[in-house]
Amino acid sequence: MDTAFRKIDIDAYDEDAFLESELFEPDPRSPAHVLNDAKQKQTSVRSLLAKGDTAGALASALEGAPYGPGVDEAKNLTLQSVVSILNSTKSTEIPNVVRSLSQDAQDTLMKYLYKGMGLPGWGDVSGSVLLGWHEKLTEAAGTGCIVRAMTDRRTV
Amino acid sequence: MATPEEYQIASVPITSHTFNADRSQLAVSLNSNDAQIMSRQGQEWKVTETLSEHDKLITAIDWAPNSNRIVTASQDRNAYVWQQTTDPHTGRTVWKPTLVLLRINRAATHVKWSPLEDKFAVGSGARAIAICSFDPENDWWVSRLLKKPIRSTVLSVDWHPNNVLLAAGSADMKARVFSAYIKDVDKRPAATVWGEKLPFNTICGEYTSPAGGWVHAVGFSPSGNVLAFASHDSSVSIVYPGGPTIINVRMASLPYVSLIWTAEDSLVAAGHDCQPIVFSGSEAGWQVIGSLDDTTAPKSSGGASRFGASGVGRLNSAAFNTFRNADSRGQSSPVSGQTSTGTELMTVHQNTITNVRPYQSQGGSVTKVSTSGVDGKLVIWNVSNVSGGGGLVPRLSGMNIK
């Protein structure tokens, strides 16, 4: 059976198509501003990590995470910061760190965990570390947190 | 703790259920093109009549308590209004269908009678809501479409008590409040917190939850001054239109697909979590009170068998258990204490609850609610019977999220 018709972009013929950009509120910050924020975050995360404040570093990295189109560089920087925190946390500390996060931060962290799992071998992303965090985060925030990470179109 | 009334209506999913005014009869659709009218006979529900006119799956049913009319909506893009009449030949009372021309080109997804029962609203996949009212001159139901600014399938609708305003939840991640004012039917409505001048298709509000997600269910509070909606990001949002203040309660469990208000300060939501959850609060804040389901023990020895309704549901079937054991554990004979095998949920409903409805009211607040779901069960719960929020967490441990 010919299945080529399934590949036709039917939205191209629909004047009133529902666009990706209508799925979420755009970031009020400009892309340059977002990038600047991400760079500043990276520095502050490093200094917090140096002090041994993992929870503070993670909360700071996850706050105001870049989302939406046109901010790929900021997204990469933030992912790097988050991954470096995740990698440097002792596995016994994870439950406490996860519990100390706000609901917003927990949801954002879940998005980064899934993003990391989708990029095996990117930077120093390690599957086993991410799975360890995923388990503890799900215990603390429930399956609802996973559902939100999948539902939210503000992809990080 | 009193056990909820539990009925195994079918072994297939119940798409929608609705009771008549005195709760002696029940209309359900069992995932098919037909709707069944059932009557309570002792501890069981028996099919007394089948309403078959639709040629695709019925998606929603609503029974108007006072005018005793049933409306069904279906994927065949039609709605029928069913009315009891006396057959002139046989003298028997039958349900007579009247076709409603909805003028939509996609499936009808949800239907609800207005409080005065002179209109009903049909949500659809055609990015529109059909507001239908009866035209006595031509003796048919006519529909007017609410279209703008809906961007995707409408998943649920709910009427404001003033018979004019309508809330709709849609797959474009928005919950909206519209005016469904029809000149020939409605009197000029008094001003409400949602607006003063309300010609047809006025948009009184458009709300979304922070993480987005399809809006599965909407509901006006008894006074109509507050709106609640449940969306696919596992959260319930409560909207106070004055500010507007939107209170978003995020859940640790799976999303809800249906909700109703039980009083001005409390509501019940249920869905993929398989148990009805009670929320309570005010403009200052909302929180979860607990579950109507006692999830600390397996249920198979209780409810269903009590009524002798030997459930042929997926998880109750002896044959199914035999094969499952043979497959998963290499056992060829049924074992006692099935419930410890881990496939049975600790909730009464063994699958997603698709429908919550008020069952009994007293002094303006709902005292009992009924739920039906994919597991073919109909359960009637006492709203005051809330087990602590602790019931929410243990569920997780049994869910194998490793």
XYZ file of C-alpha atoms in Angstrom:
558
model
C 0.000 0.000 0.000
C 1.217 3.462 -0.781
C 1.898 5.294 2.470
C 3.604 8.364 1.041
C 0.486 10.402 1.754
C 1.214 10.089 5.461
C 4.319 12.207 5.017
C 2.475 15.129 3.443
C 2.609 18.219 5.638
C -1.112 18.863 5.794
C -0.611 21.945 7.951
C 0.886 23.670 4.921
C -2.566 23.577 3.324
C -4.369 24.772 6.425
C -4.525 28.540 6.690
C -5.551 28.245 10.291
C -2.960 25.688 11.454
C -2.093 25.522 15.120
C 1.539 26.604 15.354
C 4.274 25.437 17.692
C 4.696 29.008 18.927
C 1.086 29.100 20.140
C 1.679 26.249 22.554
C 3.366 28.302 25.234
C 3.985 31.842 26.396
C 7.268 33.095 24.914
C 10.093 34.018 27.270
C 9.765 37.759 28.016
C 13.566 38.078 27.968
C 15.414 38.683 24.679
C 17.707 35.879 23.427
C 20.805 37.987 24.219
C 19.516 38.612 27.719
C 18.840 34.893 28.201
C 22.381 34.040 27.091
C 23.828 36.643 29.430
C 21.787 35.221 32.318
C 22.963 31.712 31.508
C 26.610 32.819 31.544
C 26.196 34.550 34.880
C 24.462 31.466 36.252
C 27.366 29.312 35.166
C 29.795 31.440 37.152
C 27.636 31.556 40.249
C 26.997 27.804 40.039
C 30.771 27.202 39.949
C 31.379 29.313 43.031
C 28.483 27.670 44.922
C 29.798 24.230 43.968
C 33.274 25.232 45.172
C 31.698 26.049 48.530
C 30.026 22.637 48.547
C 26.495 24.037 48.384
C 25.032 21.520 45.909
C 21.396 22.294 46.663
C 21.959 26.038 46.242
C 23.893 25.517 43.022
C 21.186 23.300 41.541
C 18.363 25.642 42.543
C 20.236 28.554 41.020
C 20.995 26.688 37.780
C 17.369 25.610 37.368
C 15.844 29.009 38.070
C 14.806 30.880 34.936
C 16.074 28.087 32.684
C 16.123 29.097 29.010
C 13.336 27.702 26.839
C 11.813 28.236 23.432
C 13.444 28.817 20.041
C 16.603 30.808 19.308
C 18.427 30.304 22.591
C 20.376 27.126 21.842
C 23.662 28.434 23.209
C 22.089 29.404 26.535
C 20.369 26.028 26.666
C 23.695 24.245 26.180
C 25.390 26.329 28.875
C 22.617 25.590 31.357
C 22.644 21.892 30.526
C 26.404 21.898 31.113
C 25.976 23.564 34.510
C 23.211 21.176 35.524
C 25.136 18.101 34.381
C 28.271 19.221 36.230
C 26.231 19.579 39.431
C 24.550 16.213 38.944
C 27.890 14.505 38.332
C 29.584 16.027 41.362
C 26.840 15.148 43.871
C 27.343 12.123 46.123
C 24.571 9.596 45.638
C 23.710 9.661 49.358
C 23.063 13.409 49.163
C 20.670 13.229 46.225
C 17.421 12.638 48.177
C 17.995 15.692 50.385
C 18.989 17.920 47.492
C 15.917 16.859 45.508
C 13.596 17.506 48.438
C 15.029 20.958 49.044
C 14.056 22.116 45.544
C 10.859 24.043 44.824
C 8.168 22.342 42.718
C 9.162 24.500 39.749
C 12.791 23.499 40.116
C 11.868 19.830 40.451
C 9.868 19.980 37.218
C 12.728 21.745 35.457
C 15.246 19.246 36.776
C 13.137 16.422 35.370
C 13.217 18.125 31.970
C 17.022 18.259 32.115
C 17.241 14.610 33.153
C 15.227 13.601 30.102
C 17.168 15.969 27.877
C 20.406 14.444 29.149
C 19.135 10.938 28.510
C 18.325 11.993 24.965
C 21.931 13.097 24.391
C 24.089 10.119 25.356
C 27.747 10.955 25.213
C 27.122 14.710 25.041
C 29.716 16.515 27.177
C 30.090 14.493 30.336
C 26.506 13.238 30.495
C 26.417 9.870 32.183
C 23.370 7.657 31.889
C 23.821 5.961 35.239
C 24.092 9.269 37.094
C 20.942 10.562 35.396
C 19.027 7.385 36.212
C 20.084 7.661 39.857
C 18.753 11.210 40.003
C 15.612 10.210 38.114
C 14.806 7.528 40.677
C 15.252 9.859 43.652
C 13.407 12.729 41.983
C 10.455 10.480 41.147
C 10.328 9.284 44.736
C 10.163 12.885 45.948
C 7.992 14.530 43.283
C 5.982 11.586 41.976
C 4.957 10.537 38.512
C 3.203 13.884 38.157
C 6.622 15.461 37.781
C 7.402 13.158 34.826
C 4.036 13.949 33.263
C 4.766 17.677 33.554
C 8.224 17.265 32.000
C 6.596 15.517 29.039
C 3.597 17.843 28.762
C 5.326 21.189 29.065
C 6.093 22.653 25.652
C 8.589 25.076 27.180
C 11.381 22.649 26.328
C 14.772 23.342 27.853
C -14.818 3.359 57.182
C -17.890 2.764 55.089
C -17.136 1.062 51.816
C -18.274 2.776 48.649
C -21.070 1.187 46.615
C -19.407 -0.647 43.793
C -21.005 -2.093 40.647
C -19.269 -3.998 37.901
C -21.416 -2.714 35.041
C -19.425 -4.248 32.208
C -16.171 -5.864 31.241
C -15.486 -3.087 28.760
C -14.780 0.589 29.414
C -17.665 2.853 30.408
C -17.345 5.918 28.207
C -19.880 7.984 30.045
C -22.549 7.547 32.677
C -25.462 9.666 33.812
C -28.337 9.122 36.243
C -31.961 10.194 35.999
C -33.450 12.569 38.555
C -34.327 10.013 41.271
C -31.224 7.861 40.580
C -33.336 4.799 39.836
C -32.114 4.654 36.274
C -28.754 5.009 34.661
C -27.682 5.716 31.088
C -24.266 4.438 30.075
C -22.290 3.959 26.936
C -20.006 0.953 26.962
C -17.402 2.029 24.451
C -19.797 1.378 21.566
C -22.267 3.026 19.195
C -25.155 2.322 21.550
C -26.251 3.698 24.867
C -27.918 1.514 27.479
C -30.611 2.501 29.928
C -30.239 0.491 33.114
C -32.535 0.144 36.099
C -31.564 -0.653 39.632
C -32.822 -4.074 40.586
C -31.764 -4.929 44.085
C -28.021 -4.721 44.168
C -27.552 -4.810 40.428
C -28.122 -2.703 37.355
C -30.051 -4.411 34.556
C -30.285 -3.163 30.989
C -33.871 -2.205 30.226
C -33.442 -0.468 26.906
C -30.788 0.170 24.284
C -30.612 3.453 22.441
C -29.113 2.745 19.042
C -29.058 5.391 16.393
C -25.458 6.574 16.262
C -23.184 4.893 13.770
C -19.922 5.676 15.535
C -18.715 5.577 19.112
C -20.751 7.564 21.628
C -18.466 9.986 23.467
C -20.793 11.526 26.042
C -24.278 11.254 27.509
C -26.214 13.658 29.688
C -29.622 13.129 31.296
C -31.628 16.266 32.036
C -33.213 15.606 35.437
C -36.322 17.783 35.173
C -37.352 17.445 31.542
C -36.265 13.775 31.563
C -34.490 14.000 28.225
C -31.228 12.327 27.323
C -28.732 13.790 24.920
C -25.992 11.676 23.350
C -22.967 12.925 21.389
C -20.902 10.743 19.141
C -17.895 10.519 16.881
C -20.328 10.357 13.949
C -20.595 14.172 14.346
C -24.203 13.983 15.457
C -26.135 14.398 18.639
C -29.532 12.911 19.430
C -32.044 14.094 21.976
C -34.028 11.154 23.365
C -37.456 11.696 24.801
C -39.865 9.218 26.329
C -43.070 8.934 24.300
C -45.893 6.457 24.028
C -45.758 4.324 20.934
C -49.160 4.856 19.187
C -49.312 1.227 17.984
C -48.195 -0.793 20.969
C -48.978 1.682 23.730
C -45.547 1.068 25.252
C -43.289 3.846 26.441
C -40.240 4.167 24.248
C -37.277 6.513 23.946
C -37.710 8.444 20.718
C -34.620 10.016 19.124
C -34.497 13.438 17.498
C -31.490 14.210 15.363
C -29.707 17.463 16.110
C -27.942 19.168 13.224
C -24.704 20.180 14.877
C -23.019 21.499 11.712
C -19.586 20.271 12.790
C -17.181 18.318 10.595
C -15.348 16.418 13.312
C -16.348 14.173 16.195
C -18.504 15.485 19.018
C -16.533 14.985 22.212
C -18.657 16.127 25.128
C -22.205 17.230 25.801
C -23.992 18.914 28.662
C -27.506 20.250 29.298
C -27.757 23.818 30.530
C -29.174 24.261 34.057
C -32.621 25.249 32.725
C -32.470 22.348 30.261
C -33.544 24.514 27.319
C -30.085 24.388 25.681
C -27.173 22.054 25.514
C -23.553 22.499 24.530
C -21.585 20.030 22.421
C -17.805 20.208 22.334
C -16.125 18.906 19.212
C -12.939 18.205 17.349
C -13.917 20.841 14.802
C -12.484 23.578 17.060
C -16.017 24.588 17.890
C -18.737 24.254 20.466
C -22.287 23.823 19.216
C -24.873 25.545 21.387
C -28.196 23.890 20.631
C -31.634 25.185 21.423
C -35.098 24.035 20.429
C -36.924 25.817 17.674
C -40.630 25.054 18.270
C -41.735 26.556 14.936
C -39.808 24.015 12.910
C -39.875 21.385 15.623
C -36.149 20.758 15.632
C -32.989 21.564 17.521
C -30.850 24.265 15.953
C -27.222 24.838 16.707
C -25.087 27.941 16.804
C -21.322 27.558 16.863
C -18.852 29.116 19.261
C -15.666 29.133 17.196
C -13.302 31.932 18.077
C -10.685 31.727 19.484
C -10.636 27.936 19.909
C -7.504 26.500 18.312
C -8.004 22.799 18.866
C -10.382 20.048 19.971
C -12.762 20.947 22.784
C -12.545 18.239 25.432
C -15.089 19.346 28.009
C -17.800 21.917 28.657
C -19.648 23.082 31.742
C -22.519 25.534 32.241
C -22.620 28.461 34.620
C -25.729 28.380 36.860
C -27.074 31.480 35.051
C -27.722 29.336 31.936
C -25.744 31.740 29.737
C -22.042 31.390 30.438
C -20.183 28.294 29.342
C -16.734 27.056 30.293
C -14.751 24.930 27.875
C -11.485 23.064 28.189
C -9.560 22.437 25.029
C -6.531 20.619 23.625
C -4.960 23.979 22.821
C -4.079 24.062 26.547
C -6.636 26.717 27.415
C -9.706 26.820 29.600
C -12.106 29.503 28.424
C -15.313 31.105 29.555
C -17.733 32.057 26.782
C -21.134 33.610 26.561
C -23.627 31.197 25.019
C -26.465 33.708 25.109
C -29.250 32.911 22.645
C -31.643 35.764 22.055
C -34.848 33.792 21.605
C -34.230 31.483 24.536
C -32.486 33.433 27.249
C -33.560 36.412 29.237
C -30.957 39.130 29.524
C -28.584 37.795 32.159
C -27.634 39.825 35.194
C -24.046 40.984 35.403
C -21.670 38.411 36.871
C -18.065 38.414 37.970
C -17.247 37.181 34.459
C -18.668 40.237 32.702
C -21.671 42.468 32.223
C -22.577 42.605 28.557
C -22.705 39.121 27.197
C -23.649 38.790 23.517
C -23.083 35.358 21.943
C -19.418 34.309 21.704
C -18.104 36.947 24.122
C -14.862 35.636 25.597
C -14.951 36.325 29.304
C -11.669 34.707 30.160
C -8.881 32.532 28.872
C -6.706 30.617 31.327
C -3.860 28.177 31.201
C -1.833 26.297 33.768
C 1.903 27.070 34.058
C 3.130 23.858 32.443
C 0.330 23.779 29.885
C -1.204 20.496 28.838
C -4.618 19.660 27.409
C -7.442 20.858 29.576
C -9.388 17.669 30.256
C -12.105 18.954 32.554
C -13.711 22.251 33.525
C -16.246 23.100 36.171
C -17.992 26.157 37.619
C -18.406 26.334 41.370
C -22.027 26.149 42.662
C -22.255 29.969 42.726
C -20.628 30.208 39.309
C -18.084 32.706 40.611
C -15.104 30.372 40.484
C -13.823 28.112 37.731
C -11.740 24.976 38.176
C -9.956 23.034 35.467
C -7.799 19.936 35.370
C -5.060 19.709 32.792
C -2.655 17.097 31.520
C 0.261 18.485 33.524
C -1.147 16.652 36.572
C -2.528 19.784 38.087
C -5.810 21.381 39.033
C -6.194 25.132 38.603
C -8.786 27.250 40.332
C -9.596 30.622 38.777
C -11.000 33.624 40.634
C -11.864 36.015 37.801
C -11.534 39.242 39.797
C -7.731 39.494 39.719
C -7.657 37.129 37.953
C -6.108 34.903 40.579
C -5.186 31.457 39.337
C -4.291 28.927 42.009
C -2.447 25.939 40.592
C -2.225 22.755 42.661
C 0.372 20.370 41.261
C -0.026 16.702 41.980
C 2.569 13.987 42.449
C 0.315 11.514 40.661
C -1.086 11.120 37.153
C -3.400 13.689 35.501
C -7.119 14.007 36.183
C -9.671 13.859 33.404
C -12.882 14.751 35.221
C -13.878 17.006 38.075
C -16.936 18.352 39.864
C -17.506 20.844 42.645
C -19.118 19.469 45.777
C -19.450 22.816 47.561
C -18.231 26.380 47.141
C -14.963 25.455 48.848
C -14.332 21.903 47.713
C -14.142 19.764 44.614
C -13.504 16.167 43.596
C -11.195 15.265 40.708
C -10.387 11.852 39.275
C -8.572 10.391 36.323
C -5.532 8.327 35.443
C -4.741 8.021 39.127
C -7.762 5.668 39.492
C -9.017 7.284 42.695
C -11.183 10.357 43.389
C -9.222 13.074 45.184
C -10.847 15.791 47.290
C -9.510 19.354 47.109
C -10.493 22.149 49.386
C -9.670 25.815 49.692
C -10.566 29.421 49.089
C -9.127 32.418 47.283
C -6.240 32.294 49.751
C -5.136 28.872 48.596
C -6.161 25.332 47.721
C -4.821 21.976 48.813
C -5.474 18.273 48.608
C -7.533 16.935 51.510
C -7.229 13.285 50.632
C -8.645 10.438 48.632
C -12.170 9.019 48.762
C -10.535 5.659 48.266
C -8.833 3.838 51.101
C -5.707 2.696 49.292
C -4.096 0.844 52.148
C -5.486 -2.578 51.235
C -6.223 -4.536 48.070
C -9.856 -4.485 47.134
C -10.641 -7.714 45.358
C -12.143 -9.461 48.384
C -14.473 -6.549 49.073
C -16.977 -4.654 46.979
C -17.538 -6.401 43.695
C -18.031 -9.890 45.026
C -20.245 -8.585 47.794
C -22.950 -7.877 45.253
C -22.543 -11.197 43.567
C -21.590 -9.406 40.394
C -18.928 -11.863 39.386
C -16.871 -9.398 37.452
C -15.606 -10.477 34.119
C -13.278 -7.490 34.219
C -9.740 -7.872 33.065
C -8.382 -8.334 36.549
C -11.141 -10.441 38.022
C -11.363 -13.173 35.453
C -10.323 -16.562 36.760
C -9.272 -17.702 33.328
C -7.138 -14.646 32.890
C -5.439 -15.250 36.224
C -4.722 -18.850 35.324
C -2.993 -17.907 32.118
C -1.203 -15.011 33.705
C 0.230 -17.254 36.399
C 1.231 -19.852 33.884
C 2.986 -17.181 31.915
C 4.640 -15.066 34.551
C 5.384 -17.572 37.271
C 5.276 -20.935 35.618
C 2.313 -21.944 37.783
C -0.504 -23.796 36.181
C -3.064 -23.687 38.963
C -4.688 -20.630 40.466
C -3.142 -19.527 43.724
C -5.037 -18.108 46.619
C -4.199 -14.570 47.595
C -4.042 -13.345 44.021
C -3.883 -9.797 45.183
C -0.257 -10.015 46.154
C 0.877 -10.567 42.592
C 1.150 -6.839 42.164
C -0.984 -6.311 39.083
C -4.029 -5.330 41.077
C -4.140 -1.691 42.053
C -4.805 -0.747 45.638
C -7.728 1.365 44.472
C -11.367 0.396 43.918
C -11.190 1.398 40.274
C -8.720 -0.794 38.463
C -8.182 1.622 35.603
C -8.598 5.264 34.652
C -11.708 7.004 35.955
C -13.244 8.840 33.020
C -16.279 10.398 34.641
C -17.192 11.974 37.977
C -20.749 13.127 38.576
C -22.764 14.378 41.511
C -25.015 11.619 42.871
C -26.700 13.057 45.937
C -26.996 16.607 47.233
C -28.070 18.023 50.538
C -28.465 21.666 51.439
C -26.638 22.923 48.379
C -23.589 20.702 48.663
C -22.951 17.345 47.065
C -22.784 14.509 49.579
C -22.248 11.571 47.222
C -20.507 11.357 43.875
C -20.474 8.600 41.286
C -17.492 7.622 39.155
C -17.142 5.325 36.176
C -14.069 4.255 34.326
C -12.188 2.164 31.844
C -12.441 -0.850 34.159
C -16.216 -1.023 33.581
C -17.033 -0.158 37.168
C -19.492 2.329 38.551
C -18.761 3.420 42.099
C -20.760 5.678 44.415
C -18.675 7.443 47.037
C -19.574 9.307 50.178
C -17.831 12.666 49.880
C -17.307 13.061 53.621
C -15.384 9.776 53.723
C -11.933 11.124 53.014
C -8.910 9.086 53.928
C -5.829 11.105 54.701
C -3.463 12.463 52.119
C -1.163 9.640 53.145
C -3.075 7.410 50.788
C -1.554 9.254 47.878
C 2.023 8.361 48.484
C 1.978 4.592 49.056
C 0.406 4.190 45.647
C 3.693 5.258 44.147
C 5.686 2.471 45.681
C 3.492 -0.047 43.967
C 3.830 1.532 40.590
C 7.163 0.121 39.504
C 8.830 3.281 38.378
C 12.311 1.877 38.441
